[in-house]
Every structure is written in structure tokens, then in C-alpha cells.
Short mmCIF file of C-alpha atoms and ligand atoms in Angstrom, two decimals:
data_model
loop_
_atom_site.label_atom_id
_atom_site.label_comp_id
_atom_site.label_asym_id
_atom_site.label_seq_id
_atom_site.Cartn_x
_atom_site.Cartn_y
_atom_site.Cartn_z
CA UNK A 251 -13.85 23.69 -41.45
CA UNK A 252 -11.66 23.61 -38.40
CA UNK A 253 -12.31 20.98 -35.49
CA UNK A 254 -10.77 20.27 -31.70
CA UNK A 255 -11.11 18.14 -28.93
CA UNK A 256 -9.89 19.11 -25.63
CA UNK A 257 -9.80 17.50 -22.14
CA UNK A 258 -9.30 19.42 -19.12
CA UNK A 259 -9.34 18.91 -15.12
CA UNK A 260 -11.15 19.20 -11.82
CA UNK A 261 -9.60 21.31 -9.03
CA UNK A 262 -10.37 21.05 -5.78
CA UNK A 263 -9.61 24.15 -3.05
CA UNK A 264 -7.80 23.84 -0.13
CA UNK A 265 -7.88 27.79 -0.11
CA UNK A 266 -11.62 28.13 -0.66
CA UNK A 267 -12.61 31.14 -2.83
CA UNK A 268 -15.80 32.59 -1.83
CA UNK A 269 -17.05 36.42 -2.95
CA UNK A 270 -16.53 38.26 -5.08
CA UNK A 271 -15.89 42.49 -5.26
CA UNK A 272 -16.98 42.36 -8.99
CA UNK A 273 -19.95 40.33 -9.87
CA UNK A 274 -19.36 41.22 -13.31
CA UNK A 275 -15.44 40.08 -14.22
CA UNK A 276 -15.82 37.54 -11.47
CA UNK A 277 -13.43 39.29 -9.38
CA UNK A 278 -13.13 37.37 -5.82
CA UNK A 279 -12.68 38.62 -2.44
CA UNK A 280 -9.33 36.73 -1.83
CA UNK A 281 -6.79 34.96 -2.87
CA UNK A 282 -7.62 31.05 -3.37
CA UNK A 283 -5.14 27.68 -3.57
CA UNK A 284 -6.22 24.30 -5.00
CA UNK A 285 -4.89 20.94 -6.51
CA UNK A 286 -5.40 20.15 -9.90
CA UNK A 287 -6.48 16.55 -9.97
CA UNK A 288 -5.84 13.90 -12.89
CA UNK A 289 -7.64 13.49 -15.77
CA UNK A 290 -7.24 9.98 -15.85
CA UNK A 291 -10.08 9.65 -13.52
CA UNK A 292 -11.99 13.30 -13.48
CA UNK A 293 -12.31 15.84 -16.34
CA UNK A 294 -14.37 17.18 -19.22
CA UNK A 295 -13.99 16.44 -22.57
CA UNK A 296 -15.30 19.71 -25.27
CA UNK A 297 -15.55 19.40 -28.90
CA UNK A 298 -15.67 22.12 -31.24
CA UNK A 299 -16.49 22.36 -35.16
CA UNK A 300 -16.32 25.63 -36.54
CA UNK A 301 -17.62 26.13 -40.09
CA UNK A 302 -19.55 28.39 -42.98
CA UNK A 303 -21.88 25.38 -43.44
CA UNK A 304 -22.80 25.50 -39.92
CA UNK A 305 -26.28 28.55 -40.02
CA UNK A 306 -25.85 29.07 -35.89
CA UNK A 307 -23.71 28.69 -32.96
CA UNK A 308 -25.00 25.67 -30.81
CA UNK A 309 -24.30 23.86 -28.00
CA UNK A 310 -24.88 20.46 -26.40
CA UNK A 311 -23.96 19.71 -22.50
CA UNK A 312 -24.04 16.12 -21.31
CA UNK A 313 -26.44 15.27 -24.34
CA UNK A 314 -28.10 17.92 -23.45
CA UNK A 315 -28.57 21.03 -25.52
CA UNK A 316 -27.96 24.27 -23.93
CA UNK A 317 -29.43 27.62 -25.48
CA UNK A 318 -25.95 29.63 -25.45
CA UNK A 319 -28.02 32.80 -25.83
CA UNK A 320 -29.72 32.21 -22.21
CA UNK A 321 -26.11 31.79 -20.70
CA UNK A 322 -24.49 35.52 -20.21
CA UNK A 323 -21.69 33.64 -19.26
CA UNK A 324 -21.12 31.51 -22.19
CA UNK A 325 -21.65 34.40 -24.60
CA UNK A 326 -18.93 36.35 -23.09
CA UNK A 327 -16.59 33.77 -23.42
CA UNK A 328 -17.50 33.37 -26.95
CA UNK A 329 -17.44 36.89 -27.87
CA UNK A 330 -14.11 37.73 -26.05
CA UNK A 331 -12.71 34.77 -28.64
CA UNK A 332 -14.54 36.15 -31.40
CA UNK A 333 -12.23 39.67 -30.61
CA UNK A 334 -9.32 37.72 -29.58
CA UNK A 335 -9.38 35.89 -33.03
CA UNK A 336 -8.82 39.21 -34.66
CA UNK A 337 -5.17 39.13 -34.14
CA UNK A 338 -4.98 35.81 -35.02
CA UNK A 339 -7.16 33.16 -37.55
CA UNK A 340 -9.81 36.06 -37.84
CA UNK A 341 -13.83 34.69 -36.91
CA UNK A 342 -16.01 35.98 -40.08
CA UNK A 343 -19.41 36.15 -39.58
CA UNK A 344 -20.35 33.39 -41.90
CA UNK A 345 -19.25 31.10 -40.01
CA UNK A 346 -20.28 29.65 -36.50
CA UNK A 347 -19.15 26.83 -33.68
CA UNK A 348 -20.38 23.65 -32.83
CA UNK A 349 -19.54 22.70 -29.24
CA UNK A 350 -20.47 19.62 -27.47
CA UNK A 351 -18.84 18.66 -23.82
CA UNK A 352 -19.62 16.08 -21.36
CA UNK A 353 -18.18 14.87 -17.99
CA UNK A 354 -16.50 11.68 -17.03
CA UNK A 355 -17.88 11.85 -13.98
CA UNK A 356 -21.99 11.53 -13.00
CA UNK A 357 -23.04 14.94 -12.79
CA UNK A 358 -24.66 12.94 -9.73
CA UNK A 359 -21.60 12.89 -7.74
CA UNK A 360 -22.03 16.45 -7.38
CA UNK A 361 -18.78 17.74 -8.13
CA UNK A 362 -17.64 21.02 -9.18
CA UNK A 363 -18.25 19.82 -13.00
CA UNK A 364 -18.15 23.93 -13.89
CA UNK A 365 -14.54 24.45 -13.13
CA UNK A 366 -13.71 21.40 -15.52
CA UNK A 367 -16.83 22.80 -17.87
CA UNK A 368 -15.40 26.09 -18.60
CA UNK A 369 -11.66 25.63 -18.34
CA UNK A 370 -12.56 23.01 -21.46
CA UNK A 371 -14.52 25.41 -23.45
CA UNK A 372 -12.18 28.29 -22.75
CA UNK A 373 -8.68 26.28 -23.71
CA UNK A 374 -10.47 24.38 -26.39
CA UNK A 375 -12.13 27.72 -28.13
CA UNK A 376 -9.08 29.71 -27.45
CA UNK A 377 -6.73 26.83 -29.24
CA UNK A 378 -8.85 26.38 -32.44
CA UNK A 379 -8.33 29.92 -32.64
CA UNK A 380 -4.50 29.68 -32.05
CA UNK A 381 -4.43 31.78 -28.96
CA UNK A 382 -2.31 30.01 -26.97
CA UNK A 383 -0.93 32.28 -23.98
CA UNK A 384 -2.29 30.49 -21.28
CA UNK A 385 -2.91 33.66 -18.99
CA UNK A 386 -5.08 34.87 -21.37
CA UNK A 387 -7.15 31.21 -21.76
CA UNK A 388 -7.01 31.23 -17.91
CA UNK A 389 -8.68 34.71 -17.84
CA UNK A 390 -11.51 34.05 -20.16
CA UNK A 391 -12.03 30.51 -17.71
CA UNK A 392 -12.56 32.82 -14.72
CA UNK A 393 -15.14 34.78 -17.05
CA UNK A 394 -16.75 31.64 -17.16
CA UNK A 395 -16.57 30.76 -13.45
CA UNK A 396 -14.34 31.76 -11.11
CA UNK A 397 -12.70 28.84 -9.55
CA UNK A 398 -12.00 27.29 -13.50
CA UNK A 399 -9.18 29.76 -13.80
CA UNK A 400 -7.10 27.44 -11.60
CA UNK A 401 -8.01 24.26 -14.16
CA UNK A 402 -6.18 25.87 -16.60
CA UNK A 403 -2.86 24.87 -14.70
CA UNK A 404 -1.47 21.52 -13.05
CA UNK A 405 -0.24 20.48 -9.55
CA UNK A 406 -1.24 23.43 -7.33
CA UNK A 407 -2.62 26.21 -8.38
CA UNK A 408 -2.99 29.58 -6.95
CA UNK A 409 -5.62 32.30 -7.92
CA UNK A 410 -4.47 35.94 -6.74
CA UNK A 411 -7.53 38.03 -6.64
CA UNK A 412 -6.27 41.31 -7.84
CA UNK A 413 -8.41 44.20 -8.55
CA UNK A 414 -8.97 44.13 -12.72
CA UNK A 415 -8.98 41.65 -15.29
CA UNK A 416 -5.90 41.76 -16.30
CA UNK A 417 -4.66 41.54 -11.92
CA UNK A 418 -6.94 38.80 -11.12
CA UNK A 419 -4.93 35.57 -12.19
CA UNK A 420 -4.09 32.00 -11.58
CA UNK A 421 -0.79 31.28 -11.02
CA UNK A 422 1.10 27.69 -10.73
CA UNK A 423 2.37 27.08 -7.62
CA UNK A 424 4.15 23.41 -8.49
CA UNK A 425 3.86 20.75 -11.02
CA UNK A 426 2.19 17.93 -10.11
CA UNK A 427 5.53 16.06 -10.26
CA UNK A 428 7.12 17.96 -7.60
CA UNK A 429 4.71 16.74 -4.93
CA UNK A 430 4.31 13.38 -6.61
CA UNK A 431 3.33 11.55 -2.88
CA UNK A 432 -0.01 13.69 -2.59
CA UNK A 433 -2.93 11.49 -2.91
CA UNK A 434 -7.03 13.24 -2.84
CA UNK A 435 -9.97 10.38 -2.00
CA UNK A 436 -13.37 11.96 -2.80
CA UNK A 437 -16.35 10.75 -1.29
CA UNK A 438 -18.77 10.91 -2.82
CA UNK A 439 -22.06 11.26 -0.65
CA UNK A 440 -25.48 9.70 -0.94
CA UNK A 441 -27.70 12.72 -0.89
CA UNK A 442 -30.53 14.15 -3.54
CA UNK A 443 -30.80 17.51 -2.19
CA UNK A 444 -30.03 20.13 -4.56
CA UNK A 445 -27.20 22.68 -2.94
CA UNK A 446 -27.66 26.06 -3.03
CA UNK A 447 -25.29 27.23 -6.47
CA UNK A 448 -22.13 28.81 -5.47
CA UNK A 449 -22.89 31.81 -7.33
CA UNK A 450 -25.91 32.30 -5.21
CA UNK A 451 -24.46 31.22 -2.06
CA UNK A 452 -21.23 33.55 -2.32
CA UNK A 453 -23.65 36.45 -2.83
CA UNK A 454 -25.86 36.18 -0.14
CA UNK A 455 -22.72 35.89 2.29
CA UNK A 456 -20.96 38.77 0.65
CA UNK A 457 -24.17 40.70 1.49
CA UNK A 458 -25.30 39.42 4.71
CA UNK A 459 -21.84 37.81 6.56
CA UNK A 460 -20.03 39.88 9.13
CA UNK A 461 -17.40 36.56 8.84
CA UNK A 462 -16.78 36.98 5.50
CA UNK A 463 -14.88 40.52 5.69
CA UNK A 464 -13.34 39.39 8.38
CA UNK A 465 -11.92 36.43 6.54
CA UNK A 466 -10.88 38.52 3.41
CA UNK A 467 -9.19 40.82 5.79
CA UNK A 468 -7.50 39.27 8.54
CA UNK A 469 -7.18 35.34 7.50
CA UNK A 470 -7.02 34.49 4.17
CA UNK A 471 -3.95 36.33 3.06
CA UNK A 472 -2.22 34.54 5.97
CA UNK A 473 -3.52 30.86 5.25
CA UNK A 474 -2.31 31.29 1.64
CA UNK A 475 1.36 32.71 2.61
CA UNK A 476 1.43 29.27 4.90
CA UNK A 477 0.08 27.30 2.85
CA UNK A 478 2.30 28.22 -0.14
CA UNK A 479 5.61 27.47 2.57
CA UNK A 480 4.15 24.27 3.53
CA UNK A 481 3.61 23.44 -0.17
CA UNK A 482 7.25 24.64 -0.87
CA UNK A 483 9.06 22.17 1.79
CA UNK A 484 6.95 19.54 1.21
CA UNK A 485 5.10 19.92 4.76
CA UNK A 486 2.17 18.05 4.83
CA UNK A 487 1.34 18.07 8.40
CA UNK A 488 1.13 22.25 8.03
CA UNK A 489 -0.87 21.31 4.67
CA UNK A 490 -3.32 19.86 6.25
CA UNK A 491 -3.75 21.62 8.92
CA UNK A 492 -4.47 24.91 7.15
CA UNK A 493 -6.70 23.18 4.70
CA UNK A 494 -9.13 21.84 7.33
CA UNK A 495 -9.01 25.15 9.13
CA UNK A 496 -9.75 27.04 5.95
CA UNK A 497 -12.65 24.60 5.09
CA UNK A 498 -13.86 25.01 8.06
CA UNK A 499 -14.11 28.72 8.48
CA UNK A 500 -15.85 28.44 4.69
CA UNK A 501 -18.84 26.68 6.52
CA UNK A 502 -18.63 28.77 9.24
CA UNK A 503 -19.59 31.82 6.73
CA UNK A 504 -22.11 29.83 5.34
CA UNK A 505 -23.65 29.28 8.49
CA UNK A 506 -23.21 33.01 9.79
CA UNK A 507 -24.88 33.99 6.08
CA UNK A 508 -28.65 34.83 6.63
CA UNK A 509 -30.50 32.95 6.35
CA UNK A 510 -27.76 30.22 6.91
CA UNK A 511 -26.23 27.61 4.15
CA UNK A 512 -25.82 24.04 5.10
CA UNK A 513 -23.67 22.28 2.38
CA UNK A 514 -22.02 19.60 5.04
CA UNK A 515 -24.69 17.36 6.17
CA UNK A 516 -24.20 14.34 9.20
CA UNK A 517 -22.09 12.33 6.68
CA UNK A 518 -19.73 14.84 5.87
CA UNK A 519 -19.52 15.42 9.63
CA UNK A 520 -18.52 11.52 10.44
CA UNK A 521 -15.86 12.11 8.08
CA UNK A 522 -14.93 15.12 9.61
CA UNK A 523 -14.65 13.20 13.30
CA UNK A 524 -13.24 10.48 11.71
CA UNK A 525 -9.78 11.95 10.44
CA UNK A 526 -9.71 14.08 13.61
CA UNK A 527 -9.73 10.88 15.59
CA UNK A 528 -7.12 9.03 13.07
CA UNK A 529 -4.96 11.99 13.06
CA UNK A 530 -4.85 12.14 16.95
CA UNK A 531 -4.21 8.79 17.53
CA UNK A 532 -1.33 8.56 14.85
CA UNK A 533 0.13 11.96 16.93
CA UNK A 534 0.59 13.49 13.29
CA UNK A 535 -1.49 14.70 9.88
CA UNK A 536 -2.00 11.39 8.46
CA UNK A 537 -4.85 13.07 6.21
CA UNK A 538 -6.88 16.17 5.87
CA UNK A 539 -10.87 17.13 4.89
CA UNK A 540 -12.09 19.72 2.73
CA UNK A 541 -15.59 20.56 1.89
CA UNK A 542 -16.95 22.57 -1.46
CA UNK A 543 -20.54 23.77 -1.79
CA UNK A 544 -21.90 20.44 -0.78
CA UNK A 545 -22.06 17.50 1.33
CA UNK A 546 -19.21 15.11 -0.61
CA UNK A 547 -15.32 15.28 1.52
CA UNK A 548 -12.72 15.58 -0.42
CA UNK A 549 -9.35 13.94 1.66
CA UNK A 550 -6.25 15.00 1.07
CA UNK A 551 -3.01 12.64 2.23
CA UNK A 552 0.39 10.68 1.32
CA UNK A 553 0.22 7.75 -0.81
CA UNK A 554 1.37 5.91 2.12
CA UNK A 555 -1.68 6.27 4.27
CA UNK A 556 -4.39 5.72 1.51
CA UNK A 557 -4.77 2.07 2.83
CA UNK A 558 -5.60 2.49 6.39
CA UNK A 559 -7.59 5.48 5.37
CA UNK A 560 -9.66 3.61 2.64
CA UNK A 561 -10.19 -0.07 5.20
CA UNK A 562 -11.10 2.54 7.90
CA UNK A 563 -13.45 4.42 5.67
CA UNK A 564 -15.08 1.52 4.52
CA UNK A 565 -15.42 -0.14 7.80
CA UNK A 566 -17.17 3.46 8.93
CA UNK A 567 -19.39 2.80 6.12
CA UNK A 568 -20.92 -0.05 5.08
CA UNK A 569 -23.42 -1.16 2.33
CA UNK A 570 -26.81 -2.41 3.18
CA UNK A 571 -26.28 -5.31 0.70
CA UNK A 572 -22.97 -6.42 2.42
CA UNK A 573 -20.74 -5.77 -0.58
CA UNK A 574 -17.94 -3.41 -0.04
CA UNK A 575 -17.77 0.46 -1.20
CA UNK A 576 -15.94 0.85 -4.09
CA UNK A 577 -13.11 2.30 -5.00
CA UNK A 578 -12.68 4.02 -8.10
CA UNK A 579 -9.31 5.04 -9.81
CA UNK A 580 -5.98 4.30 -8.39
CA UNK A 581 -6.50 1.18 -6.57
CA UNK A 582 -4.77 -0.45 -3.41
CA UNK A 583 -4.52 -2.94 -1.52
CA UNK A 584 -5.80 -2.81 1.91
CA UNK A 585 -5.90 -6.48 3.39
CA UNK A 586 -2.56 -6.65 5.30
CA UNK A 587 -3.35 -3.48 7.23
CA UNK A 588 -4.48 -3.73 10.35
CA UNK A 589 -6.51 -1.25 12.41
CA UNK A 590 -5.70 -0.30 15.51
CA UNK A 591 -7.72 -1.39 18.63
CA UNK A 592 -9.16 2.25 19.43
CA UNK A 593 -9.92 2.73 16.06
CA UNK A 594 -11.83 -0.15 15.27
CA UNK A 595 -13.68 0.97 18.77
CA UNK A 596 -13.84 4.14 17.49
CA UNK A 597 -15.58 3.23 13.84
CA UNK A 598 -17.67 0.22 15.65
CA UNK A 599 -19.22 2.53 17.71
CA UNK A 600 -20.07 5.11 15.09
CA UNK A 601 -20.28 2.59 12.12
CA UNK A 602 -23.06 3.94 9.52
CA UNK A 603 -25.02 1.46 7.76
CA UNK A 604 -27.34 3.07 5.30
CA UNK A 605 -25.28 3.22 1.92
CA UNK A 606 -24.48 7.14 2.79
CA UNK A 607 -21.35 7.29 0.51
CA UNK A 608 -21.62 5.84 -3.13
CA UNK A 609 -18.19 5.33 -3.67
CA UNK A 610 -14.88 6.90 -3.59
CA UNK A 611 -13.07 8.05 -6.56
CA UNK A 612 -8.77 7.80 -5.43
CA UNK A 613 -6.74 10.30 -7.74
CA UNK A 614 -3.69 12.04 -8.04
CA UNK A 615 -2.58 16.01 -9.02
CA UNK A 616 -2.47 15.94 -12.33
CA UNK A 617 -1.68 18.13 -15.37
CA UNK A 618 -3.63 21.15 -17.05
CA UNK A 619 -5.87 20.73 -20.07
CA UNK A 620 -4.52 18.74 -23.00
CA UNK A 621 -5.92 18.76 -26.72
CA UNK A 622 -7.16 15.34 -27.68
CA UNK A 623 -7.29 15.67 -31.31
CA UNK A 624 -7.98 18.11 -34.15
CA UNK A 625 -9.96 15.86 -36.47
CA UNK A 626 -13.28 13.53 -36.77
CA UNK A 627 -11.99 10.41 -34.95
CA UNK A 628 -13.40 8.44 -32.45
CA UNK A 629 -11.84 11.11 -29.67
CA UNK A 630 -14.50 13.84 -31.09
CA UNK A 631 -17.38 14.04 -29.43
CA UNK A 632 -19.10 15.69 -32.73
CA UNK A 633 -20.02 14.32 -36.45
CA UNK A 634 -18.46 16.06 -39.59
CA UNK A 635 -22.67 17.53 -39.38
CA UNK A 636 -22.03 19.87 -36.57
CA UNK A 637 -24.40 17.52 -34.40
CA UNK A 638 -23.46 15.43 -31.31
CA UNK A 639 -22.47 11.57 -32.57
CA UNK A 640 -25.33 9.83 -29.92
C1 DP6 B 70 -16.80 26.44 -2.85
O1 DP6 B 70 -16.30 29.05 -9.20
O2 DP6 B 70 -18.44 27.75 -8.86
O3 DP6 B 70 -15.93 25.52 -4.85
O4 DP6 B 70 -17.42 32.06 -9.90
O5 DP6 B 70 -19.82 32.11 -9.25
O6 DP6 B 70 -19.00 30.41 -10.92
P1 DP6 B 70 -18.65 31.25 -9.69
O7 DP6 B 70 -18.40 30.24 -8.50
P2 DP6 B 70 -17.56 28.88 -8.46
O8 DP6 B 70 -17.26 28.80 -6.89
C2 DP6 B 70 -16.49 27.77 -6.32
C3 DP6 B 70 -16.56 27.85 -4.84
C4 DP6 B 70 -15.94 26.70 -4.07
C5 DP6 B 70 -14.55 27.07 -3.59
C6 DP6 B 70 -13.42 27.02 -4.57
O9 DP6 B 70 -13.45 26.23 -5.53
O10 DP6 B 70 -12.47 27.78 -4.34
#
């Protein structure tokens, strides 16, 4: 009986990956760049029991169980381990897994949870098994979904899209202690409306998208190369601006897809307006958006400007019920700042007050995955049964 616990991280683009030119290996178009961000307030947590007493492999998902036979992409991932093992602890068929993996976020909030999901499974399956290159636990992530092959990493991360499975790999581009300043709000969006799934979405642009090749041809490579500089000297005003430009030609492709894909919605828009204004008036970067397959902004920026960015947010939008929006993870505080006359003009004009964002979760970059434990304690999320504790 062998048994591990493994946390590991969200990542949010500011290089957006979308396409791919093999469905199959989950091989994408282009080259994509994103932060890893801490799992002190984001991440998923995956347990897994292996055993002979154990009759099946079996999974559980939020509390959830999940038939791993209907999931083409979980199998894989479990029989490239099972091969992998070979050369290492071995995998005989007597004896099977356990796996049970939840979110510390509300699947609610929308977020990529399948980035954290898989880069979890992956680094925890890939550890009980003692495989521990972390190219290879990267590789099976991306077999699981593309975009978790950058979870398996901290700081910045960047996926280069190669033509093969053993080309198309995440690379780290810095820690997340050599850009300590960098700060990521997400906000988190009222909205009920089910997004169309990435998967989905990427294919119908691939197929139907003029935009896309375009992108893949003449822009991406570009955006990453001055991206990466801007990362490298610490240039946060180029950061940003290439991040909102690259989210922004993203939705452009969704809208020149056919028929079109609307992930951004009015909020995200007011959001959008709203750092354009703050940026202008500063005369510098003070923050920049980015947008994944759905409505919630994700706002990248220096710890130094998180207050006025946070008081003007929350002026922008208020609760029905007069209580302010919260503010999950790091917290600051915000009552000595002032905002400037135009921009309290600005927000009063525009103010929203229908409860459109939930809250905001405030984070840092933050490391890769990280094993928990490798026994029953109160870390594992299974009992010494092979069933989920609740
Ligand atoms: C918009 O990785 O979820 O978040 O590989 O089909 O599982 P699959 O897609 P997925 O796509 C993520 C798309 C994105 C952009 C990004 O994270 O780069």
C-alpha cells in the first residue's frame, strides 16, 4: 500500500494558448506564457492510494465520482504511468489507484480548475511512482490539458509548442522570487451562463477563423519574444501592454470564429474601460487585464498599486446590500488612498450596482506543485479504505 497527497497551482496566460495542430497529443498552435499563481490562495489538492486490496481504479472529483473509463483523457494519463512505472516501482496488475482531488476554490468562480486538476493528478501519480523528471510529469499534464503543462512550474512559465511530444514543452521562464513585486487580482464575475469549453471553443476557431492563422503566424511568436524581454528587465509597463493586446486579439478570434464566442460579457468590459482610463490618467501601466474562456478579469500589477486599484474597483462596483466586495487572500489596506477627482467622475458615472462581481481573490506568483504528505493524516483527502473521508 503506497499513498500521496499533492497540491498544485493555477496559471493564468498572459500569452493565451488557443489551437491546437494535434488534437490528439494536445499539440497547440503557438507558443503560450503565463504566471503561476500561489497556492496559498488557489490550487488543487489530489490524493492517491494505490493497493492489491483495492478490486478497481476509481476516482472522486469535488465529492464527486468520476467514471475514469468515460474520460480518454484521464486514461491516458494513467496508462502512460502505468508504462512509465516499468523502469521504476513496476504497476502489477493486481493492484489499482484510488484518487480523490478537490479545489480550493468554488468551481463557481469559474476558473481554469483543469490546469490545477491535471497538473495534480499528473505530479501526484508520477511521484508515487518515483518518476520525478519534471519534463516528463509536465508532458503527461499537457496530455491531460494543454494549458496544465505550465502548472507544473513556478513564477512564469512558458509553453513552446513544438511539433511532437517530446518538442512541445513548458519551460520556466523565472522563479516567482525574481519578480517578487507582481501582484494578479481576479474578479470573479457574477454570471450563471455556462461558457463554451475551451476544448470546443479552440476547435471551432481552428476550423472556421481566418484570425487565428494569422495570429499563429505573424503575432504570437513576436508577443512572446517581447514579452519574455519585458519579463527579463523587469518591465512592467511593456508587460502589460502585450498582455492586454494578446487578450484582446484572443477575443477577437473568438468573435471572428463562426458562429462567434462571447466569453467577455458587459462586466468584463467595465473592467476593461476601467484600467484603460486609470492607466491613462496615471500616464503609465499602473495595471493590466486578461481574459480566459469566460467572463471573470484577471489584473495583473505592482504591489504598489493594488490599493487604488482595489478602492477604485470597489467603488465601480458596489453591493446591493451596502456591504463592501470582498477581498480574498493577501489583504490591504485601502483607506488612506485617495482617488483622484476624474476618477471618482469617471467610476460615479459608470458605477454598477447589481452585485456583478462576487469577490476578488488578491494573490501572488507562486511555486510549482508540492507533495503534502505520503501517509493517512489529516492532509489526505482519502481513508486507509480507498474511499473519500466525507
Ligand atoms: C483560454 O488547456 O483548457 O485558458 O488543452 O483543450 O484542455 P485543452 O484546453 P485548455 O485551454 C486553455 C485556454 C485558455 C488560454 C490559456 O490558458 O493559455
Amino acid at each position: 500500500m503506497k499513498i500521496i497527497t499533492a497540491q498544485a497551482p493555477v496559471n493564468i496566460a498572459v500569452i493565451k494558448y488557443w489551437g491546437k495542430k494535434d488534437e490528439n497529443l494536445i499539440i497547440p498552435l503557438n507558443d503560450s506564457i503565463s504566471g503561476t499563481l500561489s497556492m496559498e490562495h488557489l490550487c488543487a489538492t489530489t490524493s492517491i492510494a494505490f493497493s492489491n486490496e483495492f478490486d478497481s481504479n476509481r476516482m472522486w472529483l469535488n465529492n464527486v465520482e468520476v467514471k475514469i473509463e468515460d474520460n480518454k483523457r484521464l486514461v491516458r494519463c494513467i496508462e502512460n504511468v502505468r508504462k512509465l512505472a516499468e523502469s521504476t516501482i513496476g504497476w502489477p496488475s493486481d493492484h489499482h489507484i484510488r484518487i480523490c482531488s478537490k479545489n480550493n476554490f468554488p468551481t463557481a468562480a469559474g476558473l481554469a480548475s483543469s490546469a490545477a486538476g491535471y497538473a495534480c493528478l499528473c505530479y501526484a501519480l508520477c511521484k508515487l511512482f518515483e518518476i520525478n523528471d519534471p519534463k516528463i510529469i509536465s508532458s503527461l499534464a499537457r496530455l491531460g490539458s494543454g494549458s496544465a503543462c505550465r502548472s507544473i512550474y513556478g513564477g512564469i512559465v512558458r509553453w513552446i509548442a513544438g511539433y511532437d511530444h517530446q518538442t512541445s514543452i513548458a519551460r520556466q521562464v523565472i522563479t516567482e522570487n525574481e519578480w517578487p513585486e507582481i501582484r494578479i487580482l481576479v474578479c470573479v464575475v457574477n454570471d450563471h451562463r455556462k461558457d463554451t469549453s475551451s476544448t470546443f471553443g479552440m476547435q471551432l476557431s481552428c476550423q472556421t477563423s481566418p484570425l487565428i492563422k494569422y495570429r499563429a503566424e505573424h503575432v504570437v511568436l513576436e508577443h512572446c519574444d517581447q514579452i519574455t524581454k519585458a519579463i527579463m528587465e523587469r518591465n512592467f509597463e511593456k508587460f502589460a501592454e502585450i498582455t492586454m493586446k494578446d487578450s484582446n486579439q484572443f477575443h477577437a478570434i473568438c468573435q471572428d470564429t463562426y458562429p462567434p464566442i462571447r466569453y467577455m460579457n458587459d462586466i468584463s468590459w467595465s473592467i476593461v474601460n476601467l484600467i484603460h482610463f486609470i492607466n491613462n490618467l496615471f500616464g503609465y501601466n499602473v495595471a493590466c487585464y486578461t481574459f480566459d474562456a469566460g467572463p471573470n478579469a484577471c489584473i495583473y500589477c505592482l504591489d504598489n498599486n493594488v490599493p487604488i486599484l482595489i478602492k477604485s474597483i470597489r467603488r465601480m462596483f458596489q453591493k446591493s446590500d451596502g456591504t463592501e466586495l470582498a477581498i480574498n487572500g493577501i489583504t490591504y489596506q485601502t483607506d488612506q488612498i485617495n482617488i483622484d477627482q476624474k476618477l471618482s467622475d469617471y467610476i460615479d458615472i459608470r458605477k454598477r450596482m447589481g452585485d456583478d462581481l462576487k469577490y476578488i481573490i488578491s494573490t501572488r506568483l507562486g511555486s510549482g506543485p508540492k507533495i503534502l504528505s505520503n501517509q493517512y493524516d489529516s492532509n489526505c483527502l482519502l481513508s486507509a479504505n480507498g474511499l473519500p473521508k466525507n
